Short mmCIF file of N, CA and C in Angstrom, two decimals:
data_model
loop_
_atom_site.label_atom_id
_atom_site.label_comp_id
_atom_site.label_asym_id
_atom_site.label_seq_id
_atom_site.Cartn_x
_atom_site.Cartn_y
_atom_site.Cartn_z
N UNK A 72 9.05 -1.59 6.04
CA UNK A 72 7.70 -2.03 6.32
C UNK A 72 6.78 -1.73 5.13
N UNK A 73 6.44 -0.36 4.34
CA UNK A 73 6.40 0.08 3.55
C UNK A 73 6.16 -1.53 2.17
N UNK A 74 7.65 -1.26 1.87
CA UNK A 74 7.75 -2.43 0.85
C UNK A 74 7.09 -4.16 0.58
N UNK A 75 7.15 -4.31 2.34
CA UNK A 75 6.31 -5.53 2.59
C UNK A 75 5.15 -5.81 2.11
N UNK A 76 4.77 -4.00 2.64
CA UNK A 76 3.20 -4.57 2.70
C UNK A 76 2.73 -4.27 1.48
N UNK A 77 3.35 -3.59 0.61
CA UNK A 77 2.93 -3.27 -1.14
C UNK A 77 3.37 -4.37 -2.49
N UNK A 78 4.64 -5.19 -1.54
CA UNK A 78 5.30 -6.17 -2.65
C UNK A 78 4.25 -7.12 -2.75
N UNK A 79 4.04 -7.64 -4.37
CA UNK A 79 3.22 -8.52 -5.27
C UNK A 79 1.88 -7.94 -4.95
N UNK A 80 1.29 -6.75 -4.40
CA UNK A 80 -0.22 -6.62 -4.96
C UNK A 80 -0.68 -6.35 -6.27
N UNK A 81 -1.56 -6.92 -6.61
CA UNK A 81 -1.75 -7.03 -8.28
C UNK A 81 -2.58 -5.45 -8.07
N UNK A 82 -3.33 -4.80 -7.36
CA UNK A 82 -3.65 -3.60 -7.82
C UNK A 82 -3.30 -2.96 -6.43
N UNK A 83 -3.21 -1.22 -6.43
CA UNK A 83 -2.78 -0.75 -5.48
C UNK A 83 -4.00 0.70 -5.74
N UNK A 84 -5.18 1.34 -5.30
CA UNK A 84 -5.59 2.41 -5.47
C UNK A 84 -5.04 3.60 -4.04
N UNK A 85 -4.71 4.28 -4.64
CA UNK A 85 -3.90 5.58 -3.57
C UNK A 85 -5.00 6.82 -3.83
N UNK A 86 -5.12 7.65 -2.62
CA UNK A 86 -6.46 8.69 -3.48
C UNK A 86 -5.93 9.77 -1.69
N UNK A 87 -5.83 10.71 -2.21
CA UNK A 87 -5.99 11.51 -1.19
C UNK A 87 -7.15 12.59 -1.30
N UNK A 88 -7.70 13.25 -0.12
CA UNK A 88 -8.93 14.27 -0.30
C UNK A 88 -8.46 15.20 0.63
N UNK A 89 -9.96 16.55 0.63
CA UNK A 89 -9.75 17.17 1.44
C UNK A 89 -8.56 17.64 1.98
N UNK A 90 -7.61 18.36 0.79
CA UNK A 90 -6.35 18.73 1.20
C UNK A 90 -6.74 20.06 1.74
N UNK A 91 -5.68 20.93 3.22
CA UNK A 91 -5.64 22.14 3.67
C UNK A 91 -4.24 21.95 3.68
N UNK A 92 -3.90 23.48 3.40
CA UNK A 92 -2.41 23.58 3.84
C UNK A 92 -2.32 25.38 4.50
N UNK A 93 -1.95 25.28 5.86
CA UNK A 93 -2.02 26.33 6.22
C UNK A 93 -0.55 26.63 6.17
N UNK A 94 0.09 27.94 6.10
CA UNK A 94 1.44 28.53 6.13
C UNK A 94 1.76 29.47 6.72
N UNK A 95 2.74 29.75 7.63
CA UNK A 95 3.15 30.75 8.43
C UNK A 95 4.73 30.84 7.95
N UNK A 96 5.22 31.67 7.21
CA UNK A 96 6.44 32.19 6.77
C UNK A 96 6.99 30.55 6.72
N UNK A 97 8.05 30.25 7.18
CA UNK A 97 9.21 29.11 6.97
C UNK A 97 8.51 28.11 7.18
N UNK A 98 7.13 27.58 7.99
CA UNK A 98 6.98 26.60 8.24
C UNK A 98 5.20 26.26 7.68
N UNK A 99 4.86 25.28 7.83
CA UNK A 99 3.70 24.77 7.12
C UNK A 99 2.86 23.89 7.37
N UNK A 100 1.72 23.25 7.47
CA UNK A 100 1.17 22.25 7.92
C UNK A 100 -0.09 21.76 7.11
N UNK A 101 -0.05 20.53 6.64
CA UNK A 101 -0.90 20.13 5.18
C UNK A 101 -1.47 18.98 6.11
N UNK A 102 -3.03 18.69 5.69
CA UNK A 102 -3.63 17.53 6.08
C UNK A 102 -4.70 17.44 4.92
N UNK A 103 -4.83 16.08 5.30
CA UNK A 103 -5.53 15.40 4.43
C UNK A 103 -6.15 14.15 4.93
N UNK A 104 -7.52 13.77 3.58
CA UNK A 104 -7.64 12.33 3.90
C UNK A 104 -6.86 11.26 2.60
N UNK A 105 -6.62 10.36 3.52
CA UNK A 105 -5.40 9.56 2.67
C UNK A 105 -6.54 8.22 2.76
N UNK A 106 -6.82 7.65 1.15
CA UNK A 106 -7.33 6.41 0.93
C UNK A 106 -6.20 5.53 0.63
N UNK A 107 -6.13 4.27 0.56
CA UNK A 107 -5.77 3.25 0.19
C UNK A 107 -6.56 1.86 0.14
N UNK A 108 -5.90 1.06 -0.82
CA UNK A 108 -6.77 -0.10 -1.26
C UNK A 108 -6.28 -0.81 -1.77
N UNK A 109 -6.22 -1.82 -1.30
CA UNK A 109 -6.11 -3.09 -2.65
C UNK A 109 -6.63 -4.41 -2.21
N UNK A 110 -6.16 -5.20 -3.14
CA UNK A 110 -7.09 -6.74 -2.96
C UNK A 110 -7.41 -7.19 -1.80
N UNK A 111 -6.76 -7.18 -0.16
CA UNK A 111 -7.29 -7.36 0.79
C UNK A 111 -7.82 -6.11 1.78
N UNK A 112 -7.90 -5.24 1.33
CA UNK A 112 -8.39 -4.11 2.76
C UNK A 112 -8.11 -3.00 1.83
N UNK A 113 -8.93 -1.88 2.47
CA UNK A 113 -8.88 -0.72 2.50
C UNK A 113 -9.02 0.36 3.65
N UNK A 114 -7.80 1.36 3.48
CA UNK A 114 -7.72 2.25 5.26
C UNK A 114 -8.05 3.25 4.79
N UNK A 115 -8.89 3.92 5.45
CA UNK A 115 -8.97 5.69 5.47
C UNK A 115 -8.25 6.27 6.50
N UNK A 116 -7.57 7.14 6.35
CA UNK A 116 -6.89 8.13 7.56
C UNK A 116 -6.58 9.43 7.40
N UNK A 117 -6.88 9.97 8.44
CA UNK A 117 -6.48 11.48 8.35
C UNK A 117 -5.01 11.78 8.41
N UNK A 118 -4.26 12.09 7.81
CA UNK A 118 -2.72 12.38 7.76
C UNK A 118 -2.59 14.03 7.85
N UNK A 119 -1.79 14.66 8.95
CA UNK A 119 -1.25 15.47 8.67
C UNK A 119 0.61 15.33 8.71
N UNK A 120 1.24 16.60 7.85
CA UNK A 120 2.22 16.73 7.34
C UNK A 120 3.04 18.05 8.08
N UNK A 121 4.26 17.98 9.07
CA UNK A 121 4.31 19.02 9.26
C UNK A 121 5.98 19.42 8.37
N UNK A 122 5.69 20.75 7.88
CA UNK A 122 7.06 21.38 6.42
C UNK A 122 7.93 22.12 7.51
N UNK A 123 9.27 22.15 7.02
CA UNK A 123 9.93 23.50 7.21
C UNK A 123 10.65 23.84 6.06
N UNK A 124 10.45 24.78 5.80
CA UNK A 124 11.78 25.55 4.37
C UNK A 124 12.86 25.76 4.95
N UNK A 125 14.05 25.16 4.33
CA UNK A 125 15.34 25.08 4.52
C UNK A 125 16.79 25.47 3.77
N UNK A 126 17.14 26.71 3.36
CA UNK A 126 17.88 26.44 2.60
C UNK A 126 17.25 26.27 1.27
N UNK A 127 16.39 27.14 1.26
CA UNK A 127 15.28 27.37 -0.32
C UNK A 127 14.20 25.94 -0.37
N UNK A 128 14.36 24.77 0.72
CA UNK A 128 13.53 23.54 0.02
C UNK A 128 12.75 23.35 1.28
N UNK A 129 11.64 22.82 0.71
CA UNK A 129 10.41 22.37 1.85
C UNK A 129 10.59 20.98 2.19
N UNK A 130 11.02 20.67 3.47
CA UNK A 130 11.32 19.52 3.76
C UNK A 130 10.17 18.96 5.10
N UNK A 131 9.78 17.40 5.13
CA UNK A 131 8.57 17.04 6.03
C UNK A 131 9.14 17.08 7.60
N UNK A 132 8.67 17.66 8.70
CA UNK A 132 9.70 17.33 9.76
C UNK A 132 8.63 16.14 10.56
N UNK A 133 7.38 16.08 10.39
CA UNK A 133 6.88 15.24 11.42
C UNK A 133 5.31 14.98 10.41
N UNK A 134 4.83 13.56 10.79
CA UNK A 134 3.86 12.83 10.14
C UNK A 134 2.97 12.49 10.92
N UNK A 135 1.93 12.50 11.25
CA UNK A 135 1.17 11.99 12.23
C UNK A 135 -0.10 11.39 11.62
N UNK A 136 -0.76 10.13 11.43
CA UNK A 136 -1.96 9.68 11.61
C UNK A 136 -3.04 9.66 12.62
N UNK A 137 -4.15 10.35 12.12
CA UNK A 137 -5.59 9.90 13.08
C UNK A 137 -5.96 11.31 13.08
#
């Protein structure tokens, strides 16, 4: 879905803000505001990110918008 909606835009602006990342030992939780833009529309959304460390690496387990 991803690819659809980004293939042939002649410009693409990406901008994230207002990053927090709170941490409790192995696990983690980052939010933000996520811009996007290009020639027809632009979305604002609040994204958070939820981490777990695994085996030395921080991996995303769950994504949520709004």
């Amino acid at each position: 879905m991803r690819t659809t909606r980004i293939m042939g835009k002649k410009k693409i602006i990406h901008d994230i803000r207002d990053v927090t990342v709170k941490v409790d030992g192995a696990t983690a939780v980052v939010t933000f505001t996520q811009i996007y833009e290009d020639e027809r529309m632009k979305m604002t959304d609040l994204k958070t990110l939820h981490w777990v460390q695994r085996d030395g690496r921080w991996q995303i387990t769950r994504e949520t918008t709004g």
